[in-house]
Every structure is written in structure tokens, then in C-alpha cells.
Tab-separated table of N, CA and C in Angstrom:
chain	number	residue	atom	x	y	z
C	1	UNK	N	-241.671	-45.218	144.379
C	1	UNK	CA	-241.532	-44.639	145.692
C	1	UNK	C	-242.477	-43.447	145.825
C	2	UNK	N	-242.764	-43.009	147.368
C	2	UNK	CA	-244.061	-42.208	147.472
C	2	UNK	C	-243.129	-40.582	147.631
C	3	UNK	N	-243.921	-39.751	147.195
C	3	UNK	CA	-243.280	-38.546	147.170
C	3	UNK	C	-242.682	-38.544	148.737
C	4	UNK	N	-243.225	-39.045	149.922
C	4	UNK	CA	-242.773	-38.480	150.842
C	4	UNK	C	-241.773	-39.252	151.171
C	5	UNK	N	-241.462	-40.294	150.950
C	5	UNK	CA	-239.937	-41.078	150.996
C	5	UNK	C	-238.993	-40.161	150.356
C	6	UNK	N	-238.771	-40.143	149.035
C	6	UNK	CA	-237.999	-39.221	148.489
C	6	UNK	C	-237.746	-37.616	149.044
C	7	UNK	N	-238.937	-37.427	149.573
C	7	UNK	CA	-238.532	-36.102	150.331
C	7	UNK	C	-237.580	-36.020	151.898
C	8	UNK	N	-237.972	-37.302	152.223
C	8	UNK	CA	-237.170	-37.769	153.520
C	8	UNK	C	-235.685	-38.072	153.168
C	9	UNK	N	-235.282	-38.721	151.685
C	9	UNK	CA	-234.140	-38.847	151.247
C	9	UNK	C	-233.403	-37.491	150.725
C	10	UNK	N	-234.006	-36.572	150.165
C	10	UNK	CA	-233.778	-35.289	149.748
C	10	UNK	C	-233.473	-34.471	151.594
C	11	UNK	N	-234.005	-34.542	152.289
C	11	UNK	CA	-233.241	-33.854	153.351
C	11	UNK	C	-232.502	-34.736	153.683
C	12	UNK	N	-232.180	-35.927	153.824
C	12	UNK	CA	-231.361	-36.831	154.655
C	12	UNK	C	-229.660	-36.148	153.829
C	13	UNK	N	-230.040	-36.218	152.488
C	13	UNK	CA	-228.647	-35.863	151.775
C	13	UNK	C	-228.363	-34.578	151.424
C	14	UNK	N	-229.140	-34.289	152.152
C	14	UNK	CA	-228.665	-32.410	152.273
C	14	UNK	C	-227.956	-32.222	153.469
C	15	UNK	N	-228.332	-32.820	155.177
C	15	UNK	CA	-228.185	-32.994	156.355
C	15	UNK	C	-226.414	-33.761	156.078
C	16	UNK	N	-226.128	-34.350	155.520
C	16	UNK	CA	-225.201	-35.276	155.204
C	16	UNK	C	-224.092	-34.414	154.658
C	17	UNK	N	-224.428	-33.316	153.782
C	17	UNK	CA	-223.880	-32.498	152.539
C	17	UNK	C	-223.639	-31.530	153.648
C	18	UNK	N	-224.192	-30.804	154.571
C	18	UNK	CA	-223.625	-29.526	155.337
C	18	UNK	C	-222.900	-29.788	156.481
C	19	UNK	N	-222.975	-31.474	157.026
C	19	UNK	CA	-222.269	-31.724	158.121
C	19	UNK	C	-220.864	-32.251	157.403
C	20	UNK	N	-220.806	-32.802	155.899
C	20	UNK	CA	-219.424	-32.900	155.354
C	20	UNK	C	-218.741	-31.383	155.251
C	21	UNK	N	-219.355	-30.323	155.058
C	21	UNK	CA	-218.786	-29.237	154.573
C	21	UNK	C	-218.024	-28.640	155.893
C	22	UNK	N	-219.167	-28.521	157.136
C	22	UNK	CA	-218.509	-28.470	158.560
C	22	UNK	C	-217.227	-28.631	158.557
C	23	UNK	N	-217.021	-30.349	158.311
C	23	UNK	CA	-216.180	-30.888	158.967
C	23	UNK	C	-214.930	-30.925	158.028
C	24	UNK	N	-214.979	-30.731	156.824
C	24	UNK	CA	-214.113	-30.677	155.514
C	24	UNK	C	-213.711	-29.079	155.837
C	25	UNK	N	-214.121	-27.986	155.592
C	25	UNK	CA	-213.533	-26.775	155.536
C	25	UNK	C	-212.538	-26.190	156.467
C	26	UNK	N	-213.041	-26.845	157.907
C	26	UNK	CA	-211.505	-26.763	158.638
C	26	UNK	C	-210.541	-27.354	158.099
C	27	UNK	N	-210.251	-28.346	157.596
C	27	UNK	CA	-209.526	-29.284	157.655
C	27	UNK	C	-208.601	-29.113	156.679
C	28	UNK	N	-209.649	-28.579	155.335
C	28	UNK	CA	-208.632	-27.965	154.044
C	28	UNK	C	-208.349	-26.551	154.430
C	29	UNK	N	-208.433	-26.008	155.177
C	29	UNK	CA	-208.146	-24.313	155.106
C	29	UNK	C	-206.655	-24.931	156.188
C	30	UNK	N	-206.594	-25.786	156.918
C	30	UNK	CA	-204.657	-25.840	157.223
C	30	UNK	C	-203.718	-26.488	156.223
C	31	UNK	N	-204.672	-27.559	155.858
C	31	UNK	CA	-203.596	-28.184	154.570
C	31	UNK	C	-203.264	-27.157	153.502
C	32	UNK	N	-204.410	-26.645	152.938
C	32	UNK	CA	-204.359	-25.085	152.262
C	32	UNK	C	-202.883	-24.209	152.439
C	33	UNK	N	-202.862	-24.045	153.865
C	33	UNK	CA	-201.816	-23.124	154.286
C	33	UNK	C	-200.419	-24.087	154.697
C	34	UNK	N	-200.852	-25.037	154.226
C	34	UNK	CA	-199.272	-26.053	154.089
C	34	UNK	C	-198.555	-26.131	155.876
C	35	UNK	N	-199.249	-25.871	156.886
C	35	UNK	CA	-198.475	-25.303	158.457
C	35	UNK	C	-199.505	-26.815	158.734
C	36	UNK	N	-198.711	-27.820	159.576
C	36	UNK	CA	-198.708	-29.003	160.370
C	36	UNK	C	-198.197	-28.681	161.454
C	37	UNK	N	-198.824	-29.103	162.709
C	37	UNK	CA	-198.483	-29.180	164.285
C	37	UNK	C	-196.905	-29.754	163.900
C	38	UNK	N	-195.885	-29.453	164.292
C	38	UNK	CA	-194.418	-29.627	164.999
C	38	UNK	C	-194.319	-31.067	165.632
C	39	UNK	N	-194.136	-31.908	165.009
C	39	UNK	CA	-194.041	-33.102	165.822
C	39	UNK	C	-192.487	-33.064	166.473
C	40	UNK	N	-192.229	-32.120	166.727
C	40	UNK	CA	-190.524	-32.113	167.766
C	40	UNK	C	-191.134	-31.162	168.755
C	41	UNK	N	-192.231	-30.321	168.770
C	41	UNK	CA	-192.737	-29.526	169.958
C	41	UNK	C	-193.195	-30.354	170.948
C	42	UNK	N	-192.750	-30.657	172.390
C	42	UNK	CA	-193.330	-30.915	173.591
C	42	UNK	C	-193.516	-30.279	174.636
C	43	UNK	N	-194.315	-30.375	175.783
C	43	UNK	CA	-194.921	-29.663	176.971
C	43	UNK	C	-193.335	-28.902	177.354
C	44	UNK	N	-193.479	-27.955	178.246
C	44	UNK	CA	-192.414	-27.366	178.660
C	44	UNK	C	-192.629	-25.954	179.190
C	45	UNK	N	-191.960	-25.634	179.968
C	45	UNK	CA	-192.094	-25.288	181.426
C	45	UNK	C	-191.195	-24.536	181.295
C	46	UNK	N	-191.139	-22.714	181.861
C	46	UNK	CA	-189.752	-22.009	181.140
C	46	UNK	C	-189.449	-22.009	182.711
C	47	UNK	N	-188.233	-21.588	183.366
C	47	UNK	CA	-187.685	-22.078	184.505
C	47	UNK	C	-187.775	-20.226	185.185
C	48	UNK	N	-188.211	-19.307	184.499
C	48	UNK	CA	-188.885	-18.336	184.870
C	48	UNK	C	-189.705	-17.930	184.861
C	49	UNK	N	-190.865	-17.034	185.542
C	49	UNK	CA	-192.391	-17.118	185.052
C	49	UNK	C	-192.364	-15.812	184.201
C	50	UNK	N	-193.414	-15.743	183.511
C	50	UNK	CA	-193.743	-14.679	182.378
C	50	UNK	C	-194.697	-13.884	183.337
C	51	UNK	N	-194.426	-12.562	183.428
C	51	UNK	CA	-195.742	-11.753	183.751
C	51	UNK	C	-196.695	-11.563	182.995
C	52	UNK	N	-197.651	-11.971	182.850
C	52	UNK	CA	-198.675	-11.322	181.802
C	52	UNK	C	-200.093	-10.676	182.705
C	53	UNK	N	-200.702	-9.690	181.872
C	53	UNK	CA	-201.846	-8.887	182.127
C	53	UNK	C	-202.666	-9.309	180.666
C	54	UNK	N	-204.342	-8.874	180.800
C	54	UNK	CA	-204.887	-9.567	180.307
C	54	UNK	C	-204.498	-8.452	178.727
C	55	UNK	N	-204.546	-7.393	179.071
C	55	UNK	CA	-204.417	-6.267	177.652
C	55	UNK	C	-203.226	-6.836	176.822
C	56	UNK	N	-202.185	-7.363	177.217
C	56	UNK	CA	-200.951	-7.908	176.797
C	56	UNK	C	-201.486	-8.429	175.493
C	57	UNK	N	-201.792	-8.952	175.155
C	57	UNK	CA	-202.299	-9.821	173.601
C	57	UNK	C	-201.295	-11.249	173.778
C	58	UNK	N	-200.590	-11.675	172.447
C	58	UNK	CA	-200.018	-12.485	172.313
C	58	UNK	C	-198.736	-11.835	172.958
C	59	UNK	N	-198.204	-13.595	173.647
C	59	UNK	CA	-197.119	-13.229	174.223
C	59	UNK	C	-196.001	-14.123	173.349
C	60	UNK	N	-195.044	-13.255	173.247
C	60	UNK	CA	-193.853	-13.896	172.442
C	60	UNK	C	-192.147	-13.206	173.446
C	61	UNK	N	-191.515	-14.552	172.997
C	61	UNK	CA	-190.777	-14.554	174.533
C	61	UNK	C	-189.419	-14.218	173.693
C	62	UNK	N	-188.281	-13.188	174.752
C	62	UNK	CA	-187.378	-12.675	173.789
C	62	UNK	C	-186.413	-13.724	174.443
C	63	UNK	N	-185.237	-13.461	173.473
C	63	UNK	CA	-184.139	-13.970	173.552
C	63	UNK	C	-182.960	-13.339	173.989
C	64	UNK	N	-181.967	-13.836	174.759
C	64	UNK	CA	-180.103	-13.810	174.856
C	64	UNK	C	-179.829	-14.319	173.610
C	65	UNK	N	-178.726	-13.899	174.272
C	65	UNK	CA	-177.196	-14.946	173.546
C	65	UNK	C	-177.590	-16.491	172.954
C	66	UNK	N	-177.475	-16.963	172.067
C	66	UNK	CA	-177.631	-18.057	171.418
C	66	UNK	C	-176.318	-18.750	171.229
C	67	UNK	N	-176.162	-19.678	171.816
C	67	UNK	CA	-174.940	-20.544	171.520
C	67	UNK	C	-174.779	-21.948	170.573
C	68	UNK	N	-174.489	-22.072	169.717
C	68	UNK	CA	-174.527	-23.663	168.798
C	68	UNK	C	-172.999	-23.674	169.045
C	69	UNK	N	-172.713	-25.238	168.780
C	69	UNK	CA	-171.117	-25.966	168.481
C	69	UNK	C	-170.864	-25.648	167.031
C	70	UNK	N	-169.802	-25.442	166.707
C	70	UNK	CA	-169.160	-25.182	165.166
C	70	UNK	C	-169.516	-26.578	164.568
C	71	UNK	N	-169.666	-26.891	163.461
C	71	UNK	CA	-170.130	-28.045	162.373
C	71	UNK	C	-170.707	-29.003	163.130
C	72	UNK	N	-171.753	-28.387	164.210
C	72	UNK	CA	-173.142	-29.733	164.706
C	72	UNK	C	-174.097	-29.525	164.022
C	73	UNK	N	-174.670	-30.427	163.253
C	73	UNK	CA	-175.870	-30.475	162.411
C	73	UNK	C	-177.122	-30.287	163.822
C	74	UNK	N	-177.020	-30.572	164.758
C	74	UNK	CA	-178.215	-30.886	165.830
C	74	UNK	C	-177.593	-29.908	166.848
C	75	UNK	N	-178.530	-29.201	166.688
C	75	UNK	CA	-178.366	-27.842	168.109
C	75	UNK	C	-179.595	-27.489	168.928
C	76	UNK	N	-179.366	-27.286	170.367
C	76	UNK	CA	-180.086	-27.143	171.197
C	76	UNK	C	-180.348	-25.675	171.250
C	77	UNK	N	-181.966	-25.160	170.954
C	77	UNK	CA	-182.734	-24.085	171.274
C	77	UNK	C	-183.933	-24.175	171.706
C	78	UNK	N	-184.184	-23.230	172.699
C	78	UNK	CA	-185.747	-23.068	172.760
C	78	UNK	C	-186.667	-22.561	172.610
C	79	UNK	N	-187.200	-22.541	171.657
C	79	UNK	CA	-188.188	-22.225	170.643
C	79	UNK	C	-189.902	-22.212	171.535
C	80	UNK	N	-190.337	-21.516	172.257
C	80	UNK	CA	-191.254	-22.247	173.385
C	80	UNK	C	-192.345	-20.735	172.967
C	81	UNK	N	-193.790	-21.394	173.188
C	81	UNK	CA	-194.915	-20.754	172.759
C	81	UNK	C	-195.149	-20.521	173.929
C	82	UNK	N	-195.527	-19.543	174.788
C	82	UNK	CA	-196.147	-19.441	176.341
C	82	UNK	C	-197.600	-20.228	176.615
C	83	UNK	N	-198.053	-20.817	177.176
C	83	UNK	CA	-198.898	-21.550	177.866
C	83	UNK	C	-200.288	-20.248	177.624
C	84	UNK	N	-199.867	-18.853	178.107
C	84	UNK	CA	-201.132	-18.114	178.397
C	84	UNK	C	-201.274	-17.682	176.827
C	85	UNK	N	-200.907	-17.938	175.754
C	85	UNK	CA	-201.390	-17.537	174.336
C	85	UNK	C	-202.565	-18.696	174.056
C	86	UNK	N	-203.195	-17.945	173.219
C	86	UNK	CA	-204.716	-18.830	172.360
C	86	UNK	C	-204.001	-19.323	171.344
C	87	UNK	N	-202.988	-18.960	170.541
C	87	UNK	CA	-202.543	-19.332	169.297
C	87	UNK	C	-201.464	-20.247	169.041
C	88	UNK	N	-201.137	-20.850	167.948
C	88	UNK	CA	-199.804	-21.681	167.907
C	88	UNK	C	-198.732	-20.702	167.196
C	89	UNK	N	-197.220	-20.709	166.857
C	89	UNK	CA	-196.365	-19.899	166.563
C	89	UNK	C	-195.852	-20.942	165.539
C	90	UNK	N	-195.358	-20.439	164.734
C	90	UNK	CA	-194.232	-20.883	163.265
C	90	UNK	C	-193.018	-20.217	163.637
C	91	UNK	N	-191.922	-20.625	164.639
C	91	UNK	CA	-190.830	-20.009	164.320
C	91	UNK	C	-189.830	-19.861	163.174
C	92	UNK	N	-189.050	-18.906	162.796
C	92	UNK	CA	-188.494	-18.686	161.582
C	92	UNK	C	-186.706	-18.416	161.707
C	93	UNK	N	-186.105	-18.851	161.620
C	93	UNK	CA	-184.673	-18.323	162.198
C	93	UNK	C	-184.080	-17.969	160.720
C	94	UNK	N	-183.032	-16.821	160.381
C	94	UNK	CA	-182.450	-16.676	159.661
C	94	UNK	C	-181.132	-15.685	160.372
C	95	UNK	N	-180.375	-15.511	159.526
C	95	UNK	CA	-179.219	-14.877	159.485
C	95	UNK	C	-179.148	-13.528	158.876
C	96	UNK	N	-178.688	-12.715	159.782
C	96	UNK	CA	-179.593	-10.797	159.307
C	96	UNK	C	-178.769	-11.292	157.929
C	97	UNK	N	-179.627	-10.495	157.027
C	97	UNK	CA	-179.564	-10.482	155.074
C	97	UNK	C	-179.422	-11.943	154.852
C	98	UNK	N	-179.564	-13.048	155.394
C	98	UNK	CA	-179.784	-14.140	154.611
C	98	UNK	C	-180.856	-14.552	154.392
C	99	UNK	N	-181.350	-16.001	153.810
C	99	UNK	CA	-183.058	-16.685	153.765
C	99	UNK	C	-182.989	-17.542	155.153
C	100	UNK	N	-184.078	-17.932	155.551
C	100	UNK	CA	-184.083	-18.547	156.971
C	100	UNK	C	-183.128	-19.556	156.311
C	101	UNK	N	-182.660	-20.135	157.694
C	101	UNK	CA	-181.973	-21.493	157.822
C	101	UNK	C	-182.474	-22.425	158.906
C	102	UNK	N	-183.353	-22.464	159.365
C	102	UNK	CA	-184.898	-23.499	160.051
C	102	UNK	C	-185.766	-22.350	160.282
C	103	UNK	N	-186.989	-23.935	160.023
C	103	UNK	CA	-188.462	-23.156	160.238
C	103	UNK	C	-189.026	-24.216	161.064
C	104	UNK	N	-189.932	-23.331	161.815
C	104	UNK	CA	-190.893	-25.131	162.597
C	104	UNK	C	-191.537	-25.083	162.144
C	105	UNK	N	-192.860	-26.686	162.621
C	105	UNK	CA	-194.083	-26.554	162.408
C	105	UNK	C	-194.703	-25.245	163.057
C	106	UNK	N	-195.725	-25.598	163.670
C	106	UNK	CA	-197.510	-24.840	164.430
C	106	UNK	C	-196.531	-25.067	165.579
C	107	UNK	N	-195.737	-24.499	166.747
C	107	UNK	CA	-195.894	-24.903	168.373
C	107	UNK	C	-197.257	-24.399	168.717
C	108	UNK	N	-197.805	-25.790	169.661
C	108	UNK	CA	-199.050	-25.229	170.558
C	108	UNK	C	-198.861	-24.011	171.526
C	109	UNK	N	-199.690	-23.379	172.420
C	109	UNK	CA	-199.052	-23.209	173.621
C	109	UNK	C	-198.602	-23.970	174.439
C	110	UNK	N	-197.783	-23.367	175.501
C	110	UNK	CA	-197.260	-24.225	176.400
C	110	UNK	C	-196.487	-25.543	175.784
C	111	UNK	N	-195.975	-25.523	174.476
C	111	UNK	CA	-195.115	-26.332	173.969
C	111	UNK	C	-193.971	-25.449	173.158
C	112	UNK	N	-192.849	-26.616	173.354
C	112	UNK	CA	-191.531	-26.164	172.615
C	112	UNK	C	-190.638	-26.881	171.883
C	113	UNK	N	-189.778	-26.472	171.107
C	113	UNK	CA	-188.778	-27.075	170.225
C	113	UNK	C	-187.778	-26.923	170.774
C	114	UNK	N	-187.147	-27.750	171.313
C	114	UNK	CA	-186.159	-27.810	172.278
C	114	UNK	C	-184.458	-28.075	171.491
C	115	UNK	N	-184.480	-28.539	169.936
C	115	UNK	CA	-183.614	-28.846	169.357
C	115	UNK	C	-183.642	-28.873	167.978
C	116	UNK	N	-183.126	-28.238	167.101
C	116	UNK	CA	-183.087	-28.367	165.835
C	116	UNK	C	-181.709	-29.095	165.108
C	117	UNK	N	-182.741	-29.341	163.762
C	117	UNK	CA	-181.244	-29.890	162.899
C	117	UNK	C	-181.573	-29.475	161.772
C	118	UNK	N	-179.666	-29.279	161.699
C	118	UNK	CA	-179.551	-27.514	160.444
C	118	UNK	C	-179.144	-28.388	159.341
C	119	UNK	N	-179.196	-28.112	157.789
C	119	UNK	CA	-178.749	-28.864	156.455
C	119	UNK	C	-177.691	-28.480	156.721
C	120	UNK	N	-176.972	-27.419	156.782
C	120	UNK	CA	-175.979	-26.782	156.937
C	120	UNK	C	-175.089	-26.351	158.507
C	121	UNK	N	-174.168	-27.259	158.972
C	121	UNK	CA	-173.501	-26.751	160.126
C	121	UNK	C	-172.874	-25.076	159.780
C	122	UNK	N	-173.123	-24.253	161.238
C	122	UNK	CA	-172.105	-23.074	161.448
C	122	UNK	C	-170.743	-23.470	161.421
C	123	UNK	N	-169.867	-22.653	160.786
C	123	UNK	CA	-168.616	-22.085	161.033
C	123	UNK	C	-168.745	-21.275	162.556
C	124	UNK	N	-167.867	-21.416	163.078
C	124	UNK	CA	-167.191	-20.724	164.274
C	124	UNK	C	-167.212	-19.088	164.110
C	125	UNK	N	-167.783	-18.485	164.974
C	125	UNK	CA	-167.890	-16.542	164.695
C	125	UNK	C	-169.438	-16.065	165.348
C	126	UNK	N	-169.310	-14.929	165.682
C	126	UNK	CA	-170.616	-14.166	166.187
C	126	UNK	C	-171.591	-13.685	164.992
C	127	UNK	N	-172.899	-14.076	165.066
C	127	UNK	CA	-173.419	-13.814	163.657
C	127	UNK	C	-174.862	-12.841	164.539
C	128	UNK	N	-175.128	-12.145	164.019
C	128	UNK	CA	-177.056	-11.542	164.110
C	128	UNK	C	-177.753	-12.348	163.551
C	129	UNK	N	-178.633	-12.716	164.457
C	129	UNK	CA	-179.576	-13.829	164.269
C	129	UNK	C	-181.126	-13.291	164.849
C	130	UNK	N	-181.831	-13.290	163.663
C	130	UNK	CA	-183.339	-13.024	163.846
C	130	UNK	C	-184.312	-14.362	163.804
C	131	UNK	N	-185.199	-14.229	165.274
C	131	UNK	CA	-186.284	-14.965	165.116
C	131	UNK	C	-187.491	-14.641	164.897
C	132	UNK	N	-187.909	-14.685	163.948
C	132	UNK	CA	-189.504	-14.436	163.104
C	132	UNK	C	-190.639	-15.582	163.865
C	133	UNK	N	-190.994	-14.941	164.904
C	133	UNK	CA	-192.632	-15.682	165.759
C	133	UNK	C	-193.608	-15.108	164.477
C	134	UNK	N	-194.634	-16.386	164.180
C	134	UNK	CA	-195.581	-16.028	162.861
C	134	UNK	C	-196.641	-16.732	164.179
C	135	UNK	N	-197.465	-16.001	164.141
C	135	UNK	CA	-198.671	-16.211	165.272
C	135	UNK	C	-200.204	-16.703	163.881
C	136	UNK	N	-200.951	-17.895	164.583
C	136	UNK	CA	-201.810	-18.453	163.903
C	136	UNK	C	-202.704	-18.947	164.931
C	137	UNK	N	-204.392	-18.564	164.085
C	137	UNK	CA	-205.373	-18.735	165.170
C	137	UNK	C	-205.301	-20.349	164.578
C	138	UNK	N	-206.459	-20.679	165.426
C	138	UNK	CA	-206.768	-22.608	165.706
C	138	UNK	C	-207.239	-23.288	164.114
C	139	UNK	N	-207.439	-21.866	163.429
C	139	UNK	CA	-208.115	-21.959	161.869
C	139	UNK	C	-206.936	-22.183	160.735
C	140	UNK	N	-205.946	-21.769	161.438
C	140	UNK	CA	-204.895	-21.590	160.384
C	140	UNK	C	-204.195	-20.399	159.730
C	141	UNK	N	-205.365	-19.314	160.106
C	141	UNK	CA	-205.334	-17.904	159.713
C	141	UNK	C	-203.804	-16.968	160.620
C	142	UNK	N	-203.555	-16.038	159.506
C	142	UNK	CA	-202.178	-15.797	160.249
C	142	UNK	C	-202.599	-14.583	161.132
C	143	UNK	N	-202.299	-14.173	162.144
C	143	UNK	CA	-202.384	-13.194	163.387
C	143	UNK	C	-201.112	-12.460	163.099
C	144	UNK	N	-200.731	-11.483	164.083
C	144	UNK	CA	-199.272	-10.272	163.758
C	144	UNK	C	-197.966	-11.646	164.194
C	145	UNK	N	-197.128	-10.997	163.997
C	145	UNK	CA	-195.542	-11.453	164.234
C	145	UNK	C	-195.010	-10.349	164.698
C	146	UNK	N	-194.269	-11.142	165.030
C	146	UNK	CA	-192.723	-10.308	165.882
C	146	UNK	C	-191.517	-10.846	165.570
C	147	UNK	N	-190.797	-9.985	165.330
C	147	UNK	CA	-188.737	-10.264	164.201
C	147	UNK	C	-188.327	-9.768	166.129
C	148	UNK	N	-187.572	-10.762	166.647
C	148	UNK	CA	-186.936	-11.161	167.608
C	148	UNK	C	-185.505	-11.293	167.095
C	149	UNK	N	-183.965	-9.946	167.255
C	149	UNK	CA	-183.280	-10.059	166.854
C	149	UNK	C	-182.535	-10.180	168.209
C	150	UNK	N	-181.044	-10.969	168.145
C	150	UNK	CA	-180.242	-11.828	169.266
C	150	UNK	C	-178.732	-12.072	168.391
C	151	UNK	N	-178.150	-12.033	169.329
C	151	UNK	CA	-176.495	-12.981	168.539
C	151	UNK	C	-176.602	-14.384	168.506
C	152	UNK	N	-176.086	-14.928	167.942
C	152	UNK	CA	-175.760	-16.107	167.544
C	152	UNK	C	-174.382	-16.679	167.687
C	153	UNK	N	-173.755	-16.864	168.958
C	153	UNK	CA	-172.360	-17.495	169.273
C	153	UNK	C	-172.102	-18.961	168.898
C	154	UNK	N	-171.276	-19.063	167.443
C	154	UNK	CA	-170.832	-20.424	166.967
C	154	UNK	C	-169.231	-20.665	167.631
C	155	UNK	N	-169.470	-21.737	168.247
C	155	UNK	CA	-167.911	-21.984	168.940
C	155	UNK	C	-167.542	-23.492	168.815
């Protein structure tokens, strides 16, 4: 072969080598961080509007009163990322001084978790209940959080 073939093959597999790296380094920097899109997050629409201004940054939405049924494994919450954020959210729920007891995936914006299911049903009683928003750019990289504390009414 003539030197200049081989030189045409020598860039061809270099061209080949930086467009794999492109497309590979996103891809391992989320698996990396173990966080998958929420396949229980869908579109959703909060039935009040959010004010936002542009200085606001990330918006993370507070909570009431939280109500679950006593020993339902499947309870209805809404877990909802605002539409006007750039980022996806990892919600975190735990029990003040306990370890969480659900986590989500990534919610997009403008998507929500409308229902979880717990390993463990509540007992009946008023508990403090913190929600941990973990904010993540499109890379995977983690952004600030916010500990969102609320009651928790098991009845």
C-alpha cells in the first residue's frame, strides 16, 4: 500500500476514535452516577401556576400535609419537577432521623411521580416527613438541593 492510502486510513481511524469518545462519555458519566430517567414520571400540569422570575434559579415546589392509607404498599404523591427548570430532580423521602424510605429516578421537567410503592406500609400516626429535591444538569452532574420538610398523615 502507498504511503498516502495509509495516511487516509490513519485519519479515517482517528475521525472514528473522537466521534466514539463524543458519543461514549456522555453516556458513561450517567451510568457512572447510577441516576436513570423515572420510568413512573409523566407530563403533568400542577392545577396552580408557579410564579417564577428569571433570577429565581431552580424551582422546587413545597409541600402540605401529606396523606397515605395505613398498611397501603401504593400511595398517591406528587413528586412534580416544574416545567420552567433546565434540570431533572431525584426525589428523596425519609422520615426526620430515619434512612429514606423511596427514592425516584431523574424527573424531567414538567414531569411527575404521581404514585409510589413503599417495601414497607405506614402504621397509622402523624410523622415529619422530609423531601430531599437533588437537582441534576442534562450531564448527570449534581446542582444544589433543597430538604423540603411537611407532615406525613397515616390514617
Amino acid at each position: 500500500m502507498s504511503k498516502n492510502k495509509w495516511r487516509w486510513i490513519l485519519i479515517i481511524i482517528i475521525v472514528l476514535l473522537i466521534v466514539g469518545v463524543c458519543i461514549a462519555v456522555p453516556i458513561l458519566r450517567q451510568s457512572q452516577s447510577g441516576l436513570q430517567l423515572d420510568s413512573n414520571a409523566s407530563a403533568w400540569e400542577p392545577t396552580t401556576s408557579i410564579q417564577t422570575t428569571e433570577e429565581q434559579g431552580i424551582q422546587i415546589p413545597g409541600y402540605g400535609t401529606i396523606c397515605f392509607a395505613a398498611g397501603e404498599k401504593d400511595v398517591p404523591i406528587t413528586l412534580y419537577n416544574p416545567e420552567e427548570n433546565t434540570c431533572n430532580f431525584v426525589f428523596e423521602l425519609s422520615i426526620e432521623g430515619d434512612e429514606p424510605f423511596y427514592q425516584t429516578g431523574l424527573v424531567e421537567p414538567g414531569k411527575a411521580v404521581t404514585e409510589i410503592s413503599l417495601k414497607n406500609p405506614f402504621t397509622a400516626g402523624n410523622y415529619k416527613m422530609h423531601i430531599l429535591v437533588k437537582a441534576y444538569d442534562q450531564d448527570g452532574n449534581s446542582l444544589n438541593s433543597g430538604d423540603v420538610k411537611t407532615t406525613l398523615v397515616v390514617q
